[in-house]
């Protein structure tokens, strides 16, 4: 068999042979072209591979490293780099804080920072201000050349970073830019930073994108941000090394007047990182939107406890206040840690007793304190011996129901409310300690009810029914309310006795200037002077009595008899140490104006020890000693709590309360005779300079009452003065009927007057007996 070509279209065999020849020639040409392309590509690939190998060989040989590293060599190389980095980090201190301030704040804000949290920085603290000639030898101040205190402080901020890098760039792991109105919890910041790798570029703070009115005006892209300057921003040394050399370029390309925005833009440009986007940063670096009122009120809030930095604190006095509060929180935390150690020790002692038996009992005679304080939390620590020892619980809801007082239901007072809030906050912190890992958070909503009792030896027990809100944000999101019972115990610590020297040595012979406002009431005035004669004249006390006399505006005004009595008294006491003076006023009575007049009677160069007194008061020489010891110039004002007598003839005609003689039993104190006037602030001793420091008496207040509360409130608000307030059993307010004249009193004064009058009738027990004896019950 053989191949027979198929005839072509023309039927000729020759035509078929020509077509076959042309097909073979075409395939040969195609194959030749493809082979050339394949050879070219193959040569190109081989050339690239050889060139890359040659380049690697040259680089590796110049670095004295073999071209091809084995896995062992590669591991050694990585370890060497890590070891070098670790050595460099170990040679660095943790933190350098740069605080931006101005010359006008050096003596206030900057000093407050330096004396509070600035003294505890785990590294170094520097203040940066303008280039001036002012001296600040007591603070570590850096004056930046060519920088002024103008606002916004863009140049000051950038040049501060440049200075820190050029002088301390190789000495610290972290660098912080802060303002002089921020408070930093340095202990917590140290823990925070030690858990972050400073060898990587980091820019840490509360991320911001501007307020709503500024959207689109800060030249920020949708995925760009900046670290807010107020609560502080932190740079790793890597970030600072990339940004600081380029600050001049950043200063030449400013888009806004916001210093923190431009600093964030500079970091993004040269370090390639944004501020931390974490939502949690707004709690760690906390900025309050309250402005100048921030952190001026109660400090027991979640933000104050959780945050590392708190901003803003505009008044330097509030910086000290916040520091004292947080120091107290730290002390309580340390006490709790000590309590846990005691409990571990007590548990160890119990184990040793079981192992060693009686021999341990003989060698452990000093562990009684450990046994009582080291007991595990329990509501059954106290074991009553009989029914009289049982501790009753107080019911707590909207009010307090208790058997401790005659009134079975009373309002929740401030100390109890604060204690319960502290306990609930600690409970919630414990519940949410692992919230991030568990993907949920539980918020406190309401205290439904609770019980509490106090054991003077062991502590305070609580049973609280809490309404909470459970929020799950990981996986399937859900929110729903839950109720939980909390059984809690606040354990008391060991008794500690501390003896400290007095703040200021008091002179027992220091003259007391009594100021007595008076209008009418001749018989009561004679009784006061009889007491004054016995206490001050007969003992030759160094006192001065200033009587500010007002007319009564009535026909039987006894002003003339009072003046005659005073003149007679002055003649009898002539030549003695004490002095008695009378100042007569012709206008209507006003206690505040009378006290201000008495204060002004002191010589201008004499910082008098003033004692404001009322004509109804009787006292002993022990009261004089307390006035001298509890009133400290420039430090403390004494507001004694006086014992106020009830009506001695309640339910019968008024008897001897108007007598000029002092009853023999006037200083006997019990529940049926009177009460402690906790809300009375009219009796006070204060130095003249301290009275003027709080603004003196408010002479715009006329008539009865309110001037004492006004003075007390201003004294409490003064940060430089402490208030010493305690009952004085030798200072008694003798009963007298109280008249509340509607025509002479404001509504507030009238309400105070009526309340005081109602409180002077009798004790609650006595009123209850009177009601039972004089009223018949239905069906009785």
XYZ file of C-alpha atoms in Angstrom:
780
model
C 0.000 0.000 0.000
C 1.152 3.435 -0.649
C -0.115 6.931 -0.182
C -1.991 8.217 -3.122
C -2.421 11.954 -3.184
C -5.919 13.181 -3.532
C -6.517 14.999 -6.846
C -6.691 18.740 -6.610
C -9.636 20.893 -7.654
C -8.572 20.712 -11.270
C -8.338 16.923 -11.263
C -4.586 17.024 -11.907
C -2.213 15.035 -9.738
C 0.520 17.617 -10.155
C -1.647 20.216 -8.491
C -1.993 17.988 -5.404
C 1.706 17.542 -5.057
C 2.269 21.322 -5.139
C -0.248 21.877 -2.322
C 1.539 19.350 -0.038
C 4.865 21.050 -0.632
C 3.541 24.427 0.367
C 2.040 23.026 3.646
C 5.334 21.498 4.724
C 7.129 24.774 4.056
C 4.601 26.748 6.142
C 4.885 24.455 9.207
C 8.655 24.660 9.057
C 8.596 28.436 9.116
C 6.219 28.507 12.136
C 8.366 26.043 14.088
C 11.479 28.129 13.387
C 9.835 31.268 14.788
C 8.596 29.551 17.983
C 12.005 28.032 18.608
C 13.589 31.473 18.386
C 11.060 32.915 20.850
C 11.580 30.042 23.300
C 15.361 30.405 23.099
C 15.083 34.154 23.703
C 12.858 33.732 26.745
C 15.035 30.969 28.148
C 18.127 33.102 27.770
C 16.402 36.073 29.370
C 15.323 34.041 32.422
C 18.769 32.504 32.813
C 20.337 35.960 32.560
C 18.049 37.383 35.254
C 18.778 34.472 37.579
C 22.534 34.764 37.060
C 22.424 38.532 37.584
C 20.483 38.232 40.829
C 22.820 35.520 42.110
C 25.828 37.621 41.225
C 24.346 40.637 43.048
C 23.592 38.575 46.148
C 27.102 37.121 46.007
C 28.669 40.566 45.839
C 26.516 41.929 48.714
C 27.106 38.910 50.931
C 30.855 38.862 50.229
C 31.159 42.558 51.027
C 29.400 41.904 54.345
C 31.757 38.966 55.061
C 28.820 36.582 55.142
C 28.612 33.393 53.010
C 26.277 33.712 50.060
C 23.922 30.969 51.125
C 23.068 30.982 54.835
C 22.067 27.714 56.402
C 18.992 27.680 58.676
C 21.327 27.695 61.692
C 23.180 30.739 60.361
C 19.927 32.549 59.645
C 18.689 31.850 63.220
C 21.976 33.096 64.685
C 21.732 36.276 62.604
C 18.172 37.011 63.839
C 19.189 36.276 67.437
C 22.138 38.655 67.160
C 19.845 41.446 65.953
C 17.359 40.793 68.777
C 20.123 40.666 71.380
C 21.503 43.962 70.107
C 18.061 45.555 70.367
C 17.493 44.163 73.858
C 20.873 45.438 75.048
C 20.090 48.903 73.672
C 16.680 48.848 75.383
C 18.149 47.685 78.688
C 20.558 50.607 78.620
C 17.650 53.067 78.277
C 15.499 54.502 81.045
C 11.772 54.037 80.662
C 10.230 57.471 80.155
C 11.038 61.127 79.535
C 8.067 63.458 80.079
C 8.095 66.881 78.462
C 5.501 69.248 79.953
C 4.597 72.340 77.934
C 3.931 75.372 80.124
C 4.198 79.169 80.078
C 6.049 81.645 82.268
C 2.835 82.779 83.951
C 2.101 79.198 85.071
C 5.565 78.272 86.364
C 4.729 79.130 89.982
C 1.257 77.543 89.949
C 0.453 74.756 87.482
C 4.037 73.681 86.787
C 4.917 73.699 90.472
C 1.792 71.677 91.284
C 2.749 69.088 88.626
C 6.309 68.875 89.968
C 5.147 68.431 93.581
C 2.491 65.811 92.793
C 2.777 63.237 89.991
C 5.933 64.796 88.491
C 8.013 63.611 91.434
C 7.065 59.991 90.708
C 7.871 59.765 86.978
C 9.751 56.501 86.179
C 12.494 58.395 84.392
C 12.819 62.156 83.977
C 10.538 65.200 83.844
C 11.268 68.485 82.052
C 9.212 71.660 81.676
C 9.431 73.522 78.352
C 8.618 77.195 78.033
C 9.554 80.314 76.092
C 12.986 81.826 75.633
C 13.093 84.462 78.395
C 15.404 85.584 81.191
C 13.161 84.547 84.104
C 14.823 82.330 86.710
C 13.309 78.996 87.714
C 16.025 77.388 89.788
C 13.604 75.217 91.766
C 12.122 73.471 88.695
C 13.776 71.575 85.786
C 12.844 74.120 83.096
C 14.153 74.151 79.515
C 13.853 77.459 77.671
C 13.515 76.843 73.940
C 15.405 79.326 71.778
C 13.258 81.363 69.437
C 10.019 80.140 71.054
C 7.448 82.338 72.807
C 4.356 81.568 74.896
C 1.849 82.473 72.194
C -1.142 80.230 71.560
C -1.500 77.838 69.794
C 1.896 76.426 70.853
C 2.758 74.716 67.559
C 6.384 75.773 67.418
C 6.874 75.045 71.123
C 5.524 71.513 70.716
C 7.656 70.635 67.688
C 10.828 72.185 69.094
C 10.280 70.363 72.387
C 10.316 67.022 70.546
C 13.421 68.065 68.660
C 15.168 68.998 71.923
C 14.219 65.713 73.597
C 15.509 63.706 70.635
C 18.799 65.577 70.284
C 19.609 65.465 74.012
C 17.928 62.282 75.236
C 17.065 60.263 72.114
C 19.398 57.393 73.035
C 18.634 57.430 76.773
C 14.900 56.627 77.007
C 12.494 54.056 75.574
C 9.436 56.315 75.587
C 8.821 60.038 75.260
C 5.652 61.776 76.439
C 4.307 65.181 75.423
C 2.051 66.583 78.151
C 0.388 69.846 79.177
C 0.625 71.485 82.597
C -3.092 70.834 83.244
C -2.999 67.034 83.016
C -2.639 64.572 85.901
C -0.726 61.335 85.204
C -0.917 58.181 87.309
C 2.756 57.347 86.906
C 2.601 53.925 88.545
C -0.069 52.710 86.143
C 1.636 54.377 83.183
C 4.844 52.492 84.021
C 3.013 49.151 83.990
C 1.252 50.111 80.760
C 4.460 51.005 78.895
C 6.457 48.008 80.118
C 3.998 45.740 78.323
C 4.602 47.412 74.927
C 7.617 46.920 72.647
C 9.327 50.305 72.347
C 11.555 49.071 69.487
C 8.646 49.422 67.092
C 7.126 52.674 65.839
C 4.347 53.592 68.292
C 2.167 56.694 68.619
C -0.115 56.292 71.645
C -2.956 58.484 72.896
C -6.666 59.157 72.494
C -7.443 59.260 68.792
C -9.286 62.291 67.499
C -10.670 63.466 64.155
C -11.915 66.885 65.261
C -15.295 68.126 66.427
C -18.314 67.954 64.139
C -17.917 71.578 63.053
C -14.370 70.824 61.856
C -15.099 67.791 59.680
C -13.454 68.337 56.316
C -11.516 71.382 57.521
C -8.489 69.629 59.069
C -7.139 68.145 55.809
C -7.483 64.611 57.172
C -8.385 61.623 55.040
C -11.179 59.315 56.147
C -8.655 56.833 57.603
C -6.369 59.456 59.223
C -6.435 60.708 62.814
C -4.288 62.433 65.404
C -3.573 61.987 69.133
C -5.393 64.593 71.218
C -2.842 66.787 72.966
C -4.775 67.462 76.191
C -4.671 64.011 77.814
C -1.122 63.455 76.521
C 0.578 61.574 73.699
C 3.430 59.045 73.848
C 6.126 58.239 71.253
C 8.412 55.237 71.147
C 12.078 56.110 70.590
C 11.766 54.711 67.048
C 8.902 57.072 66.244
C 10.716 60.059 67.716
C 13.872 59.238 65.744
C 11.858 59.424 62.517
C 9.878 62.556 63.343
C 12.258 64.828 65.261
C 14.811 65.362 62.428
C 11.957 66.582 60.192
C 10.181 69.030 62.491
C 11.335 72.045 60.499
C 9.778 70.583 57.370
C 6.553 69.941 59.298
C 6.525 73.525 60.590
C 6.784 74.798 57.020
C 3.724 72.787 55.955
C 0.999 73.579 58.496
C -2.608 73.231 57.365
C -4.416 74.238 60.595
C -3.801 76.101 63.845
C -4.262 72.933 65.920
C -0.925 71.844 67.352
C -1.955 68.234 68.026
C -3.470 67.832 64.546
C -0.259 69.015 62.863
C 1.887 66.847 65.112
C -0.214 63.819 64.185
C 0.117 64.708 60.508
C 3.911 64.901 60.900
C 4.011 61.479 62.574
C 1.857 59.984 59.819
C 4.105 61.450 57.153
C 7.535 60.495 58.495
C 6.829 57.532 60.813
C 4.034 56.054 58.699
C 1.734 55.317 61.657
C -1.507 56.855 62.969
C -2.523 57.397 66.568
C -3.841 54.273 68.301
C -7.373 53.587 67.051
C -8.362 51.503 70.109
C -11.698 52.563 71.617
C -10.282 51.824 75.069
C -7.849 54.733 74.751
C -10.580 57.250 75.576
C -10.776 55.634 79.018
C -6.997 55.324 79.463
C -6.239 58.873 78.255
C -9.331 60.617 79.622
C -10.411 64.079 78.533
C -13.391 65.613 80.348
C -15.750 67.792 78.346
C -16.651 69.829 81.460
C -13.893 72.356 80.851
C -12.836 74.386 83.887
C -15.364 72.558 86.060
C -13.708 69.179 85.399
C -12.619 67.275 88.524
C -13.805 70.063 90.829
C -16.709 68.062 92.247
C -16.842 64.523 93.687
C -13.845 62.458 92.583
C -15.340 59.023 93.184
C -16.182 58.270 89.573
C -15.370 55.437 87.188
C -13.279 57.721 84.980
C -11.058 58.880 87.832
C -10.441 55.307 88.965
C -9.862 53.784 85.521
C -7.877 56.403 83.611
C -4.087 56.795 83.474
C -4.210 60.494 82.530
C -6.900 63.008 83.524
C -7.431 66.288 81.692
C -8.060 69.212 82.184
C -7.217 70.502 85.680
C -7.207 74.264 85.301
C -6.725 75.295 88.941
C -3.456 74.177 90.522
C -5.185 73.687 93.904
C -7.328 70.956 92.310
C -4.130 69.190 91.195
C -3.150 68.783 94.852
C -6.718 67.735 95.730
C -6.763 65.035 93.063
C -3.309 63.861 94.120
C -4.415 63.504 97.753
C -7.509 61.574 96.719
C -5.568 59.138 94.537
C -2.938 58.687 97.244
C -5.766 57.683 99.581
C -7.039 55.183 97.009
C -3.525 53.748 96.733
C -3.287 53.409 100.517
C -6.577 51.504 100.627
C -5.353 49.192 97.875
C -2.163 48.498 99.813
C -4.173 47.817 102.968
C -6.235 45.297 101.016
C -3.078 43.625 99.696
C -1.800 43.415 103.253
C -5.094 41.895 104.333
C -4.776 39.177 101.668
C -1.254 38.406 102.911
C -2.594 38.097 106.465
C -5.208 35.645 105.254
C -2.550 33.539 103.526
C -0.461 33.612 106.700
C -3.450 32.602 108.819
C -4.132 29.694 106.484
C -0.479 28.617 106.753
C -0.657 28.801 110.552
C -3.730 26.579 110.527
C -1.931 24.020 108.362
C 1.079 24.043 110.694
C -1.173 23.501 113.685
C -2.598 20.396 112.098
C 0.880 19.044 111.343
C 2.789 20.013 114.502
C 0.050 19.692 117.080
C 0.458 21.003 120.668
C 4.120 21.986 120.184
C 3.052 24.707 117.754
C 0.551 26.103 120.251
C 3.304 26.709 122.787
C 5.519 28.541 120.328
C 2.857 30.716 118.777
C 1.607 32.962 121.556
C 1.725 36.148 119.463
C -0.669 35.249 116.644
C -3.959 36.392 118.167
C -3.995 39.485 116.006
C -3.244 37.378 112.949
C -6.128 35.046 113.725
C -8.685 37.850 113.965
C -7.499 39.870 110.962
C -6.602 36.883 108.828
C -10.042 35.306 108.827
C -11.467 34.618 105.397
C -14.435 36.792 104.335
C -17.589 35.478 105.933
C -20.848 36.784 107.341
C -20.426 34.348 110.232
C -17.142 35.601 111.673
C -18.918 36.892 114.765
C -20.504 34.196 116.925
C -22.910 35.624 119.544
C -22.874 34.083 123.000
C -26.578 34.743 123.680
C -29.519 36.540 122.129
C -28.404 39.928 123.446
C -25.206 39.718 121.373
C -26.967 39.219 118.052
C -26.187 41.979 115.552
C -29.331 43.205 113.838
C -29.344 44.155 110.159
C -30.473 47.552 108.897
C -32.713 47.567 105.827
C -31.513 49.810 102.999
C -33.621 50.969 100.049
C -34.849 54.478 99.321
C -34.354 55.140 103.020
C -32.911 53.316 106.043
C -35.137 51.250 108.346
C -33.274 50.680 111.577
C -33.761 49.914 115.267
C -30.706 51.984 116.225
C -32.663 55.248 116.568
C -36.044 56.263 117.909
C -37.141 57.182 114.403
C -37.501 53.800 112.651
C -37.089 55.275 109.160
C -34.633 57.965 108.165
C -32.996 59.329 105.050
C -29.727 57.848 103.835
C -27.011 60.160 105.126
C -23.992 61.144 103.033
C -21.375 58.866 104.732
C -23.550 55.749 104.323
C -24.402 56.596 100.707
C -20.728 57.120 99.915
C -19.765 53.847 101.592
C -22.365 51.851 99.662
C -21.317 53.461 96.374
C -17.680 52.568 97.076
C -18.618 48.947 97.740
C -20.737 48.676 94.586
C -17.985 50.209 92.450
C -15.431 47.704 93.764
C -17.870 44.860 93.103
C -18.357 45.975 89.506
C -14.603 46.329 88.965
C -14.166 42.751 90.161
C -16.960 41.482 87.910
C -15.503 43.251 84.865
C -11.867 42.385 85.580
C -11.858 39.796 82.756
C -14.514 41.413 80.572
C -12.209 41.984 77.605
C -11.150 38.338 77.468
C -14.734 37.136 77.817
C -16.175 39.541 75.265
C -18.770 41.011 77.570
C -19.276 43.842 80.059
C -21.709 44.161 82.958
C -22.925 47.623 84.022
C -24.530 48.591 87.315
C -28.000 50.072 86.967
C -29.713 50.201 90.349
C -29.612 48.997 93.960
C -32.997 47.388 94.513
C -32.541 46.846 98.258
C -29.943 45.727 100.732
C -28.967 45.072 104.325
C -25.967 46.227 106.327
C -24.637 45.876 109.849
C -21.513 47.065 111.662
C -19.325 44.891 113.857
C -16.919 47.250 115.668
C -14.261 44.534 115.891
C -14.443 42.911 112.451
C -15.950 45.270 109.876
C -19.100 46.108 107.928
C -21.263 43.404 106.348
C -23.482 43.962 103.307
C -26.144 41.976 101.492
C -27.068 43.825 98.300
C -29.630 43.021 95.617
C -28.237 44.573 92.435
C -29.921 45.184 89.102
C -27.278 44.876 86.362
C -27.167 45.091 82.568
C -25.330 42.299 80.723
C -23.818 43.358 77.377
C -22.191 40.784 75.103
C -20.235 42.271 72.189
C -18.327 39.215 70.934
C -20.057 36.602 68.787
C -23.802 36.943 68.999
C -24.426 40.400 70.453
C -27.069 40.705 73.156
C -28.180 43.005 75.991
C -30.463 41.961 78.839
C -30.986 42.815 82.550
C -29.865 40.488 85.346
C -30.208 40.479 89.138
C -27.445 39.375 91.458
C -27.099 39.108 95.220
C -23.739 40.300 96.564
C -22.533 39.173 99.988
C -19.751 41.530 100.998
C -17.586 42.387 103.956
C -15.419 45.444 104.522
C -12.828 44.195 106.963
C -11.252 46.568 109.447
C -7.479 46.718 109.629
C -5.314 46.562 112.699
C -5.414 49.401 115.202
C -2.666 51.934 114.591
C -1.664 54.668 117.026
C 0.189 57.647 115.632
C 1.462 60.582 117.607
C 2.323 63.669 115.630
C 3.493 67.053 116.901
C 0.955 69.897 116.902
C 0.811 71.980 113.765
C 1.579 75.185 115.647
C 2.544 75.589 119.281
C -0.335 77.445 120.986
C 0.254 79.993 123.733
C -2.023 79.197 126.668
C -2.060 82.907 127.557
C -3.149 84.026 124.075
C -5.862 86.669 124.425
C -9.356 85.691 123.303
C -11.540 88.489 121.902
C -15.188 87.568 122.556
C -17.661 89.325 120.224
C -21.225 89.466 121.652
C -24.069 90.854 119.473
C -26.894 92.092 121.705
C -30.348 93.629 121.324
C -32.519 93.903 124.420
C -32.792 90.820 126.717
C -31.467 92.491 129.854
C -32.073 89.565 132.217
C -30.378 87.054 129.898
C -27.456 89.461 129.461
C -27.072 89.699 133.258
C -26.955 85.904 133.436
C -24.267 85.831 130.715
C -22.187 88.397 132.607
C -22.542 86.419 135.849
C -21.094 83.393 134.029
C -18.398 85.593 132.482
C -17.528 86.909 135.953
C -17.099 83.399 137.357
C -15.114 81.961 134.410
C -12.977 84.912 133.285
C -12.838 87.576 135.998
C -12.323 85.453 139.081
C -9.642 83.375 137.324
C -8.038 86.500 135.783
C -8.178 85.089 132.245
C -6.568 86.998 129.380
C -9.775 87.795 127.495
C -11.516 90.790 125.965
C -15.273 91.131 125.660
C -16.704 93.394 122.956
C -20.468 93.983 123.272
C -22.107 95.315 120.104
C -25.415 96.780 121.293
C -28.460 97.402 119.057
C -31.755 99.054 120.077
C -34.909 96.926 120.164
C -37.066 99.527 118.359
C -39.681 99.120 121.149
C -40.927 101.413 123.893
C -39.396 99.349 126.692
C -35.919 99.207 125.119
C -33.467 98.240 127.925
C -30.405 99.706 126.204
C -29.856 102.306 128.939
C -29.979 99.653 131.689
C -27.515 97.512 129.716
C -25.085 100.430 129.328
C -25.324 101.185 133.083
C -24.698 97.520 133.895
C -21.633 97.456 131.648
C -20.233 100.642 133.193
C -20.661 99.163 136.672
C -18.972 95.958 135.567
C -16.055 97.907 134.089
C -15.511 99.731 137.381
C -15.497 96.473 139.352
C -12.949 94.859 137.022
C -10.702 97.889 136.588
C -7.026 96.978 136.837
C -7.498 93.357 135.811
C -6.101 91.650 132.685
C -9.467 91.347 130.955
C -11.189 94.165 129.120
C -14.894 94.858 128.547
C -15.931 97.295 125.796
C -19.317 98.433 124.540
C -19.989 99.529 120.932
C -23.426 101.046 120.366
C -25.182 100.896 116.982
C -28.360 102.794 116.098
C -29.724 100.717 113.189
C -31.827 97.559 113.158
C -30.203 94.438 114.539
C -28.070 92.363 112.162
C -25.801 89.705 113.643
C -23.411 89.595 110.661
C -22.840 93.375 110.844
C -22.356 93.147 114.612
C -19.650 90.495 114.287
C -17.926 92.470 111.542
C -17.984 95.549 113.802
C -16.482 93.588 116.673
C -13.727 92.259 114.402
C -12.886 95.781 113.251
C -12.472 96.923 116.861
C -9.147 95.050 117.002
C -6.050 97.054 116.225
C -4.950 96.796 112.624
C -1.578 95.289 113.544
C -3.134 92.752 115.920
C -4.183 89.395 114.440
C -6.871 88.837 117.054
C -8.144 85.447 118.125
C -11.878 86.079 117.701
C -14.611 84.055 119.434
C -18.181 84.739 118.280
C -20.572 84.086 121.159
C -24.323 84.443 121.845
C -25.920 85.860 124.972
C -27.758 82.547 125.621
C -24.484 80.618 126.016
C -22.819 79.538 129.257
C -19.335 78.018 129.317
C -16.446 77.032 131.569
C -12.706 77.689 131.564
C -12.260 74.407 129.630
C -13.983 76.055 126.666
C -11.289 78.739 126.689
C -8.607 76.051 126.518
C -10.335 74.403 123.557
C -10.645 77.709 121.723
C -6.905 78.319 122.084
C -5.858 74.798 121.133
C -8.268 74.142 118.239
C -7.917 77.523 116.509
C -4.651 77.623 114.556
C -3.597 80.702 112.670
C -3.449 80.109 108.921
C -4.439 76.458 109.291
C -7.637 75.760 111.223
C -10.965 77.309 112.281
C -12.920 75.958 115.265
C -16.692 75.429 114.915
C -17.743 73.770 118.204
C -20.979 71.795 118.395
C -22.930 73.185 121.358
C -25.379 71.338 123.589
C -28.799 73.000 123.278
C -31.341 72.570 126.068
C -34.921 71.466 125.525
C -37.786 73.367 127.079
C -37.423 72.374 130.773
C -41.168 72.739 131.354
C -42.616 71.149 128.244
C -46.360 70.800 128.669
C -46.440 73.237 131.607
C -45.979 76.996 132.035
C -42.431 78.186 131.350
C -40.418 78.203 134.578
C -36.928 79.410 135.408
C -35.294 79.737 131.990
C -35.422 83.545 132.302
C -33.592 83.652 135.644
C -30.345 85.626 135.986
C -28.784 82.815 137.991
C -27.200 79.822 136.273
C -28.884 76.519 137.189
C -26.656 74.041 139.020
C -27.459 71.251 136.537
C -26.862 73.338 133.395
C -23.834 71.210 132.358
C -25.579 67.867 132.853
C -26.041 66.268 129.437
C -28.504 63.529 128.505
C -31.126 62.802 125.838
C -34.023 64.272 127.813
C -32.273 67.526 128.704
C -31.241 68.579 125.221
C -29.526 67.737 121.953
C -26.306 68.452 120.097
C -26.941 71.247 117.624
C -25.147 69.648 114.653
C -26.581 72.174 112.202
C -25.732 75.259 114.256
C -22.610 77.155 113.160
C -23.032 80.472 115.000
C -20.391 79.816 117.665
C -16.960 79.960 116.075
C -13.368 80.930 116.909
C -11.110 82.189 114.148
C -8.126 84.455 113.704
C -8.851 87.810 112.130
C -6.525 87.146 109.183
C -8.287 83.853 108.417
C -11.716 85.488 108.646
C -10.598 88.077 106.127
C -9.145 85.317 103.932
C -12.614 83.808 103.452
C -14.183 87.215 102.832
C -15.344 88.235 106.325
C -18.989 88.287 107.405
C -21.676 88.757 104.779
C -23.173 92.048 105.990
C -25.912 91.902 103.343
C -27.716 89.336 105.541
C -30.044 91.063 108.021
C -31.993 89.784 110.984
C -31.863 86.286 112.452
C -29.928 83.350 110.985
C -28.234 82.306 107.728
C -25.066 84.390 108.297
C -23.458 81.511 110.248
C -24.173 78.944 107.502
C -22.776 81.339 104.901
C -19.514 81.743 106.850
C -19.239 77.986 107.433
C -19.699 77.161 103.729
C -17.024 79.648 102.659
C -14.599 78.362 105.287
C -15.098 74.765 104.169
C -14.513 75.806 100.545
C -11.224 77.539 101.407
C -8.432 75.089 100.457
C -5.927 76.626 102.899
C -8.088 76.263 106.016
C -9.264 73.160 107.834
C -12.462 73.056 109.907
C -12.289 71.475 113.343
C -15.791 70.528 114.420
C -16.537 68.589 117.600
C -19.011 68.627 120.539
C -17.999 70.762 123.520
C -19.726 69.514 126.698
C -18.744 72.741 128.503
C -20.522 74.996 126.003
C -24.294 74.987 126.608
C -27.100 76.934 124.963
C -29.659 77.651 127.703
C -33.236 77.257 126.568
C -35.251 80.323 125.602
C -38.446 80.640 123.561
C -37.836 81.362 119.877
C -39.961 83.980 118.120
C -40.037 83.898 114.312
C -41.188 87.325 113.095
C -42.636 86.934 109.596
C -42.265 90.628 108.851
C -38.497 90.695 109.512
C -37.342 87.388 108.031
C -36.921 86.106 104.497
C -38.604 82.832 103.532
C -35.337 80.925 103.977
C -34.660 82.531 107.362
C -38.217 81.830 108.484
C -37.925 78.162 107.513
C -34.677 77.859 109.478
C -36.208 79.640 112.469
C -39.326 77.445 112.554
C -37.182 74.310 112.237
C -34.992 75.378 115.134
C -38.003 76.194 117.277
C -39.559 72.791 116.582
C -36.355 71.070 117.625
C -36.267 72.768 121.055
C -39.516 71.411 122.483
C -38.434 68.024 123.810
C -36.788 64.720 122.925
C -38.568 62.228 120.716
C -39.281 59.936 123.676
C -40.664 62.806 125.683
C -42.856 63.962 122.803
C -44.143 60.399 122.343
C -45.076 60.140 126.026
C -46.800 63.512 125.863
C -48.816 62.409 122.828
C -49.871 59.165 124.481
C -50.882 60.913 127.699
C -52.880 63.716 126.061
C -54.528 62.036 123.064
C -57.105 59.250 123.029
C -56.854 56.669 120.237
C -59.978 55.565 118.270
C -61.442 52.502 119.855
C -59.157 52.849 122.914
